[in-house]
Short mmCIF file of C-alpha atoms in Angstrom, two decimals:
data_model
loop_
_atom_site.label_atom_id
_atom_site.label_comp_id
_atom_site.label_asym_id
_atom_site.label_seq_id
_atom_site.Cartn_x
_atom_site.Cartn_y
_atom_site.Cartn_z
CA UNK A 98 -37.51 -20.49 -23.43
CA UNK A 99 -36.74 -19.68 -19.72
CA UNK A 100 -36.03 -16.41 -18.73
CA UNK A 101 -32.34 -15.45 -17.58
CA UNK A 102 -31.47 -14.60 -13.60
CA UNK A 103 -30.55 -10.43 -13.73
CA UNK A 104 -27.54 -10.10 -12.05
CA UNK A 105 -26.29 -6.50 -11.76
CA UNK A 106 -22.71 -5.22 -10.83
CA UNK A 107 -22.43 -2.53 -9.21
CA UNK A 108 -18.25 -0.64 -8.43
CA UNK A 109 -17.49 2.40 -7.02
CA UNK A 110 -15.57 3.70 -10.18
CA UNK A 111 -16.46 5.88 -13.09
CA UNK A 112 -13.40 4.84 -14.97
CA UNK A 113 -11.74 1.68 -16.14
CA UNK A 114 -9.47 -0.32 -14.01
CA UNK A 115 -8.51 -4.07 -12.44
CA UNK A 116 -12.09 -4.50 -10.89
CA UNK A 117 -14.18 -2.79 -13.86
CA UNK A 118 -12.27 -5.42 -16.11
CA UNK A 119 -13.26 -8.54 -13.44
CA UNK A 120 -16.82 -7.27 -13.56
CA UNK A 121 -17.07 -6.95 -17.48
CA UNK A 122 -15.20 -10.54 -18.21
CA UNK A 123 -17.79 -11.84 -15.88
CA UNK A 124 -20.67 -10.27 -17.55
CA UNK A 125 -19.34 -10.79 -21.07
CA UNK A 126 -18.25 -14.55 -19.93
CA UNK A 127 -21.39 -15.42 -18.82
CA UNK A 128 -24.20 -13.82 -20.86
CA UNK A 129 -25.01 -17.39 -22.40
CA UNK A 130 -26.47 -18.12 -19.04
CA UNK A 131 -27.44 -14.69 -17.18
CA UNK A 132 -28.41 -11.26 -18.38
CA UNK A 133 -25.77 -8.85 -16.33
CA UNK A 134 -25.36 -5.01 -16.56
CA UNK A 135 -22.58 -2.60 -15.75
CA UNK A 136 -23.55 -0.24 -13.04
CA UNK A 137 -21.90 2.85 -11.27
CA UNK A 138 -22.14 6.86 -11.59
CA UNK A 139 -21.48 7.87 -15.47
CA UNK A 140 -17.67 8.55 -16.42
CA UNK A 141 -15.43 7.33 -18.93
CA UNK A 142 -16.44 3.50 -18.17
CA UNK A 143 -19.47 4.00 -20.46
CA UNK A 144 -17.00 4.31 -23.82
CA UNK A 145 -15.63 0.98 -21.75
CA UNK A 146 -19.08 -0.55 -21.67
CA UNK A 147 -20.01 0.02 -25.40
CA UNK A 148 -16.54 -1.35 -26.70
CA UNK A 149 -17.32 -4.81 -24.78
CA UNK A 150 -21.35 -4.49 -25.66
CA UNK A 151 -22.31 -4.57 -22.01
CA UNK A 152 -25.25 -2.58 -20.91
CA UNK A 153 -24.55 0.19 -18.35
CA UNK A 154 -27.04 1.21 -15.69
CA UNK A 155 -26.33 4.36 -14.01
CA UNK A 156 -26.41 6.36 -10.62
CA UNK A 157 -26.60 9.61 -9.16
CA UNK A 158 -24.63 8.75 -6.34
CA UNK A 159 -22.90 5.99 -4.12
CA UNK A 160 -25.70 5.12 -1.82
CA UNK A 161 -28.03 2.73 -0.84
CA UNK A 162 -30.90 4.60 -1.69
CA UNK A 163 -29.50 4.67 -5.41
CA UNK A 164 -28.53 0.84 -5.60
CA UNK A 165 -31.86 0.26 -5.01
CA UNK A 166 -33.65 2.27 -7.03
CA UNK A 167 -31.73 0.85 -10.13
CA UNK A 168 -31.97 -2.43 -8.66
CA UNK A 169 -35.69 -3.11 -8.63
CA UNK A 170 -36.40 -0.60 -11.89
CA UNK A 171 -33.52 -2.78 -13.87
CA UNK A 172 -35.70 -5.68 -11.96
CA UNK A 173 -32.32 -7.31 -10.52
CA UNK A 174 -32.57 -10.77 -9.34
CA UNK A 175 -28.95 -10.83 -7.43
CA UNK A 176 -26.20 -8.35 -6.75
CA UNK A 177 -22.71 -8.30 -7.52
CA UNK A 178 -20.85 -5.50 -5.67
CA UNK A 179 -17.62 -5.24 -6.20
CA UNK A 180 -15.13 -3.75 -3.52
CA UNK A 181 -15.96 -2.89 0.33
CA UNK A 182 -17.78 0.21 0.01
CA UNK A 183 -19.97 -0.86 -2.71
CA UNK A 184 -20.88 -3.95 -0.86
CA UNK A 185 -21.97 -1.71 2.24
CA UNK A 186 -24.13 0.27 0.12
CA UNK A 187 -26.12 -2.65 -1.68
CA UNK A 188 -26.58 -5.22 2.26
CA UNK A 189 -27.91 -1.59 3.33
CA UNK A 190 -30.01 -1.02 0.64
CA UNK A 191 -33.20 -2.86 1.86
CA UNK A 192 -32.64 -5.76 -1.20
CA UNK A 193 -34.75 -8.92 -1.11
CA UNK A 194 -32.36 -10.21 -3.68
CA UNK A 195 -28.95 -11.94 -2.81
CA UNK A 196 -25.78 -9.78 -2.64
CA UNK A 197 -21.77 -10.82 -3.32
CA UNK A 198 -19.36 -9.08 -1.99
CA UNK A 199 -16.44 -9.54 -4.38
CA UNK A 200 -12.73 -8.63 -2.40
CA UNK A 201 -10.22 -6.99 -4.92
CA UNK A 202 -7.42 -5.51 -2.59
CA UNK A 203 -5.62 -6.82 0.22
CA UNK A 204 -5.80 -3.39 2.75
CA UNK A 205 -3.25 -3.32 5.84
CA UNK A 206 -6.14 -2.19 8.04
CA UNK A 207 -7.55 -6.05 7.31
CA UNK A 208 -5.37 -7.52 9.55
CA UNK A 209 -6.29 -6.10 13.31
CA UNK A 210 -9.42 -5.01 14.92
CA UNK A 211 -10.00 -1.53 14.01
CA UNK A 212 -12.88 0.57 12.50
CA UNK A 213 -12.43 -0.48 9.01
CA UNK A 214 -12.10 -4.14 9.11
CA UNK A 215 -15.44 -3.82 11.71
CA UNK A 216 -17.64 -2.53 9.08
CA UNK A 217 -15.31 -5.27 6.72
CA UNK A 218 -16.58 -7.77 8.72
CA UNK A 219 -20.39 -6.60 8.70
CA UNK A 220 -20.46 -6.31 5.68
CA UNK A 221 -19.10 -9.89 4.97
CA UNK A 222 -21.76 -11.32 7.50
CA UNK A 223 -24.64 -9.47 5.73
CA UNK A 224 -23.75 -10.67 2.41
CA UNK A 225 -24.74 -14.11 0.60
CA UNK A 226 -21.36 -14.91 -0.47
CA UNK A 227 -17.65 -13.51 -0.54
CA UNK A 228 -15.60 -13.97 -3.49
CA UNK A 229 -11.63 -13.35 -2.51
CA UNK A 230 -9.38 -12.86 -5.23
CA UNK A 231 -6.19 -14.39 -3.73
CA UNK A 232 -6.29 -16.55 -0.31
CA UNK A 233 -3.51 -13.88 1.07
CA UNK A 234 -6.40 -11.25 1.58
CA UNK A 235 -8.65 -14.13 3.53
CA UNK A 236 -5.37 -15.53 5.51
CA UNK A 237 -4.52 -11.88 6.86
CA UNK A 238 -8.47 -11.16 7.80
CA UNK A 239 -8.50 -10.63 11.41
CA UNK A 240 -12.29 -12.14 11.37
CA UNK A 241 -11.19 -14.96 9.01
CA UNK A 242 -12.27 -17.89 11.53
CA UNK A 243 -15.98 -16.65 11.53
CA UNK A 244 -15.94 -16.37 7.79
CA UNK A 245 -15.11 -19.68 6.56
CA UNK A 246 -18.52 -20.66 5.48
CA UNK A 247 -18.85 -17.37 3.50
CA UNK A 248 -15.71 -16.73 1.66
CA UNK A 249 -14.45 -18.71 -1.77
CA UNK A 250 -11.07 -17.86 -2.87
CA UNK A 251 -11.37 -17.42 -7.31
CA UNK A 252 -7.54 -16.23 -8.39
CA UNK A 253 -8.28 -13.30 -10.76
CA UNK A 254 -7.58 -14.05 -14.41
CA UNK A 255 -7.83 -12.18 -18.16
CA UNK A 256 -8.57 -13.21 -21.45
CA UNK A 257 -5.00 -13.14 -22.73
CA UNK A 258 -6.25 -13.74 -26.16
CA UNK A 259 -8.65 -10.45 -26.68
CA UNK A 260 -5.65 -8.73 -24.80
CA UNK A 261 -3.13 -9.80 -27.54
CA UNK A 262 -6.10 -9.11 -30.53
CA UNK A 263 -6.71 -5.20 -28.45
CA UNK A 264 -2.69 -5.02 -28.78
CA UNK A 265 -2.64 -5.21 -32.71
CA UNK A 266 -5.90 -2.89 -32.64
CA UNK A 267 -3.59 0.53 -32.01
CA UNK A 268 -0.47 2.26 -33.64
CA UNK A 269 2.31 2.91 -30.97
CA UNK A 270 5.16 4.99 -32.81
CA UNK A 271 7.89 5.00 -30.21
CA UNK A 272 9.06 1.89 -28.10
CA UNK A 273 9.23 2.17 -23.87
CA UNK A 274 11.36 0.50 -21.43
CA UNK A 275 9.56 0.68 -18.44
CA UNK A 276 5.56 1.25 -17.96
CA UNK A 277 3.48 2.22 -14.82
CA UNK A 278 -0.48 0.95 -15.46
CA UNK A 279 -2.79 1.63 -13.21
CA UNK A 280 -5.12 3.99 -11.79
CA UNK A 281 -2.95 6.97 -10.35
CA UNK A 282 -3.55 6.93 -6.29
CA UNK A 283 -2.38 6.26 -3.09
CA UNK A 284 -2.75 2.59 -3.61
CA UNK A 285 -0.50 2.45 -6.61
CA UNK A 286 2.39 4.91 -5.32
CA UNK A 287 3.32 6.40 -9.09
CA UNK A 288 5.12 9.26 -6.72
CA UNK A 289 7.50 6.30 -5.64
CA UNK A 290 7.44 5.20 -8.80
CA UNK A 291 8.53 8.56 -10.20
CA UNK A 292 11.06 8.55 -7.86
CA UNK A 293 12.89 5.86 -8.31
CA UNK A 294 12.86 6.59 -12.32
CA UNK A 295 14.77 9.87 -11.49
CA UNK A 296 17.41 7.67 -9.93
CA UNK A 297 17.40 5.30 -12.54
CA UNK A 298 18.04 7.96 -15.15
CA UNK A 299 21.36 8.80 -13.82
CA UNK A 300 22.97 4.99 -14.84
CA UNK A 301 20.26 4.84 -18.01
CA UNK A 302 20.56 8.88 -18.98
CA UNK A 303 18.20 7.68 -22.12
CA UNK A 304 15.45 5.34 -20.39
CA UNK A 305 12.22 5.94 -22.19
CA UNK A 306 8.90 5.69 -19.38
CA UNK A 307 5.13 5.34 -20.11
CA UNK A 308 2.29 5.81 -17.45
CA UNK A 309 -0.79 4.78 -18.57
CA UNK A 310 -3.97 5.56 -15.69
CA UNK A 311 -5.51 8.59 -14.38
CA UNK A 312 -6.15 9.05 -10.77
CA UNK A 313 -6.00 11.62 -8.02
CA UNK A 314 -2.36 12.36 -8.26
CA UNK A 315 -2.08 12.53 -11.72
CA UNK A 316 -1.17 16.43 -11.16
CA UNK A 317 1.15 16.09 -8.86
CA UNK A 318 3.04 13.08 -10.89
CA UNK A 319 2.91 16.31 -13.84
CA UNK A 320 5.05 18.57 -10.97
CA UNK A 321 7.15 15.69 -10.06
CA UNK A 322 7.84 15.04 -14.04
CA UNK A 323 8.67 19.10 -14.55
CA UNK A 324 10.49 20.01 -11.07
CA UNK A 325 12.85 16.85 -11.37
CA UNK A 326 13.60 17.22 -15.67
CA UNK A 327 12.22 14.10 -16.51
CA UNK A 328 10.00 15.26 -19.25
CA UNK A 329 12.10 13.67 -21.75
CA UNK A 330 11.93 10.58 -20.08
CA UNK A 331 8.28 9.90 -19.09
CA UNK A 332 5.27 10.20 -21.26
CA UNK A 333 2.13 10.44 -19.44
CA UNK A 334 -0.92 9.21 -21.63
CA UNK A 335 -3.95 9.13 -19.24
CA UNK A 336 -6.83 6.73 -19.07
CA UNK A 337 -6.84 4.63 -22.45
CA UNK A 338 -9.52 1.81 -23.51
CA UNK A 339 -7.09 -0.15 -25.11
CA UNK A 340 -3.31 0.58 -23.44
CA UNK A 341 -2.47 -2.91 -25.22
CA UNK A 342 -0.59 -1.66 -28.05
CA UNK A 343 1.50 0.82 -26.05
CA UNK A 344 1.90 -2.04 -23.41
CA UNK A 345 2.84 -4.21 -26.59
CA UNK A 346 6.18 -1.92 -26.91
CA UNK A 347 6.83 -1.61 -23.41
CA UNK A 348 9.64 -4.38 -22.36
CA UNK A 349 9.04 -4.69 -18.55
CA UNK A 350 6.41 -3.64 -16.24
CA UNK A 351 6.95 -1.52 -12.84
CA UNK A 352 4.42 -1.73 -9.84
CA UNK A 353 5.21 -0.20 -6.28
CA UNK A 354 1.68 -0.16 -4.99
CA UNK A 355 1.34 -0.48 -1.05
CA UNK A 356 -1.29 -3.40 -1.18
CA UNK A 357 -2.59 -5.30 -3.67
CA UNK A 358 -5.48 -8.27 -3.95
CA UNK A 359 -4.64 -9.86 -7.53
CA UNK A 360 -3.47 -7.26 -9.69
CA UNK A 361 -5.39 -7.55 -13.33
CA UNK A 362 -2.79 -4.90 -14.68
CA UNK A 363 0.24 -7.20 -14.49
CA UNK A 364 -1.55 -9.80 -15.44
CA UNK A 365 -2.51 -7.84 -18.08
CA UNK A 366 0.96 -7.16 -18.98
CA UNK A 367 2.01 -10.71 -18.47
CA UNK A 368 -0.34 -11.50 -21.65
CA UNK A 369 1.58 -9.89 -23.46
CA UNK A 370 5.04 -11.78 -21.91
CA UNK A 371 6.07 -8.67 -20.00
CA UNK A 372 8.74 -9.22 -16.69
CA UNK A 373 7.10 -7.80 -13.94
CA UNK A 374 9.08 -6.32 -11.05
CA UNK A 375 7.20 -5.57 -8.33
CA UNK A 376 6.76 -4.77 -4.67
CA UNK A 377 5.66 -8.08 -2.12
CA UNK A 378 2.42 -7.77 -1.00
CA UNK A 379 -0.58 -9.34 -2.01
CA UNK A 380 -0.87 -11.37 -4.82
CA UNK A 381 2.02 -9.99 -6.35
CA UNK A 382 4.03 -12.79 -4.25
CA UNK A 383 1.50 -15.54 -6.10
CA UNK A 384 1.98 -14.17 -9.65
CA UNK A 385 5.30 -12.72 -9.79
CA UNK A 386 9.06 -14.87 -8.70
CA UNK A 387 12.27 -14.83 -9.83
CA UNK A 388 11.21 -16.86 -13.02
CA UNK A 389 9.41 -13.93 -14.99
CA UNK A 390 9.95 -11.20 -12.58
CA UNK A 391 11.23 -10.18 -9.63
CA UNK A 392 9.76 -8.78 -6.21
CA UNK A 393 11.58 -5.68 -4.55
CA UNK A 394 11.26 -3.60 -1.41
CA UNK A 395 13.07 -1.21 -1.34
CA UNK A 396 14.36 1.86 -4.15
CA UNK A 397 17.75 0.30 -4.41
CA UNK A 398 16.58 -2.95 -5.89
CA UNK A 399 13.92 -1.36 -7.98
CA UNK A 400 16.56 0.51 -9.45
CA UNK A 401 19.17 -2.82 -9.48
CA UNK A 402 16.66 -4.88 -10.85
CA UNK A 403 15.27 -1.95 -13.59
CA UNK A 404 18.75 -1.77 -14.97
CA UNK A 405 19.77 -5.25 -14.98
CA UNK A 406 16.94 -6.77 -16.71
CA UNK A 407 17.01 -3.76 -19.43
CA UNK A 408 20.85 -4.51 -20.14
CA UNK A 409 20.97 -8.32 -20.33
CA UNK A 410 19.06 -9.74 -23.38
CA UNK A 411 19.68 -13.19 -21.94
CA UNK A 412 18.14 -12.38 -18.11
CA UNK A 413 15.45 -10.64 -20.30
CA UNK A 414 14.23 -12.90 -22.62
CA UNK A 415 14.55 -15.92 -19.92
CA UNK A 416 11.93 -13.59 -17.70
CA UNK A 417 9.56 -13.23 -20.81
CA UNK A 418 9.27 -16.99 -21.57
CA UNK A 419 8.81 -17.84 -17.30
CA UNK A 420 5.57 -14.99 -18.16
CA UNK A 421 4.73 -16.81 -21.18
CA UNK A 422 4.79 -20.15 -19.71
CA UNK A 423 3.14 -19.06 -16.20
CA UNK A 424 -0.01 -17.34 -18.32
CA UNK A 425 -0.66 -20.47 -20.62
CA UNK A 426 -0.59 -22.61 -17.57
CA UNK A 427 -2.87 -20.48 -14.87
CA UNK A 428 -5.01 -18.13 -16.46
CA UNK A 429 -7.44 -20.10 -18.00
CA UNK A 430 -10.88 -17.99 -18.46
CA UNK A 431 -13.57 -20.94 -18.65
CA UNK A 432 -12.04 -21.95 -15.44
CA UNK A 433 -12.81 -18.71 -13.52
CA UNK A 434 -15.92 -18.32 -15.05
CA UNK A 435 -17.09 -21.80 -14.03
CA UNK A 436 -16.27 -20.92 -10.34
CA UNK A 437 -17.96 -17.60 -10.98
CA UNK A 438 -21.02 -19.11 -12.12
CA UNK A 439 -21.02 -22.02 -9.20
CA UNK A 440 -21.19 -19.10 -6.68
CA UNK A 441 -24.38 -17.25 -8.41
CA UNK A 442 -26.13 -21.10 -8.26
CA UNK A 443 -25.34 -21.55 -4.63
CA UNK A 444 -26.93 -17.99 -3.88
CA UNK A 445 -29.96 -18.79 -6.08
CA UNK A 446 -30.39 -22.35 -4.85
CA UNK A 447 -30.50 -20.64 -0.92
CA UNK A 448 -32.90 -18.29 -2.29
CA UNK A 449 -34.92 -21.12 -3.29
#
């Protein structure tokens, strides 16, 4: 029997979220061919980690130092480092074994020269391979023209069947019109979000909110939600490991985040035939047009768009089918995986 290539993923995040679920469909995808563990400093990702079964190696701290100890004790053969700064860490750590850097968001400060896409672009060069999750964040990247060779483009995707099974799994009691899901940050804008709810309110008086994530702002989305009376309006429920059956009696989802790479959460939702209305950046203009859902800039249309599709059933239910017919036709999993798993052979093979 031969013995399986390690391959160990290692994000920035103690909590669950779009790249924690790439990372864990990859692992769980893939286990009939590698042995792959979850690993990142200990936090609420661990309860994550045992629901899928994947093994969870942990850190003391996001350095290089750390990476490599639970590299070579874990005995690693390649790593997988998900997002910018974990890359950095693991082509820093002193590795002998291949590293991927695998691009998630689509950051403004990717488009000129400047500090951050300098370090972007070192860290790019110093790893084996770059896997993009949407050709918009390679297209914008100042240094795209000396990357060619290194970057492959694999379109995020979920496994819309588990996601329907986890939505059956849970009890929701009451029934939402809009949801926010996501972590709570400066990426994903809830305070926008919030605000343009508040407006909302006054033509739908009665429109019922969820926001499922946690996140750095999540206090001052709580202050926002008391000084501005919307406490009958918005329920806030935190990180959940399955938000699928609260999702499952949500009608449309809401997204004003600032950039984006592929965005697992509305794809997420879109398992589940949600309308997604969203802002235009990233992949949100790849997954999202006016067949199920609609892309907005500013407040106003958020607000026109919020209202129209929750009063016309018709405009509604032609949205759901477009996200119906959109998932069964792009978001195959044995696809992605397949391209995953190509990537890992070309490293190996150039090992060899």
């Amino acid at each position: 029997m031969y013995k399986k290539f390690k391959i160990l993923h290692v994000l920035p995040s103690r909590s669950y979220s779009g790249a924690e679920n790439v990372a864990i469909q990859i692992i769980k995808g893939l286990s009939d061919k590698y042995e792959a563990a979850y690993c990142s400093q200990p936090g609420p990702i661990i309860d994550t980690c045992k629901m899928y079964n994947v093994q969870f190696i942990p850190i003391k701290s996001r350095t290089p130092y750390e990476i490599a100890r639970a590299s070579c004790e874990w005995g690693a053969d390649l790593v997988h480092a998900h997002g910018c700064r974990m890359a950095g860490m693991s082509v820093t750590a002193g590795l002998k074994i291949p590293v991927i850097f695998h691009l998630h968001n689509d950051p403004d400060w990717i488009r000129k020269i400047n500090p951050l896409s300098l370090i972007h672009f070192y860290v790019s060069m110093r790893s084996r391979k770059v896997i993009s999750c949407t050709s918009t964040i390679t297209e914008q990247d100042v240094f795209n023209k000396y990357l060619l060779d290194k970057v492959i483009t694999i379109n995020n995707v979920v496994d819309s069947d588990k996601i329907k099974e986890l939505s059956r799994m849970g009890k929701c009691n009451k029934s939402y019109d809009v949801a926010l899901f996501g972590r709570l940050n400066y990426q994903k804008d809830p305070l926008r979000f919030l605000s343009i709810i508040k407006e909302t309110k006054k033509y739908l008086p009665n429109i019922k909110v969820v926001m499922i994530g946690d996140g750095d702002l999540k206090q001052d989305c709580e202050l926002y939600i008391e000084k501005n009376e919307l406490k009958d309006n918005v329920d806030m429920c935190g990180f959940m490991v399955n938000p699928f059956y609260i999702l499952k009696n949500t009608k449309v989802v809401v997204s004003v985040s600032k950039f984006e790479g592929l965005p697992m959460a509305l794809l997420e939702a879109m398992s589940l035939n949600k309308p997604v209305i969203a802002t235009p950046v990233g992949g949100n203009k790849i997954i999202v047009n006016n067949s199920r859902g609609v892309l907005c800039d500013t407040d106003k249309e958020f607000i026109h768009k919020i209202i129209e599709i929750l009063t016309n059933e018709r405009y509604y239910d032609t949205l759901s089918e477009g996200v119906k017919d959109y998932v069964d036709k792009n978001l195959s999993i044995r696809s992605y995986l397949d391209k995953v798993n190509n990537v890992y052979m070309q490293c190996f093979n150039d090992t060899n």
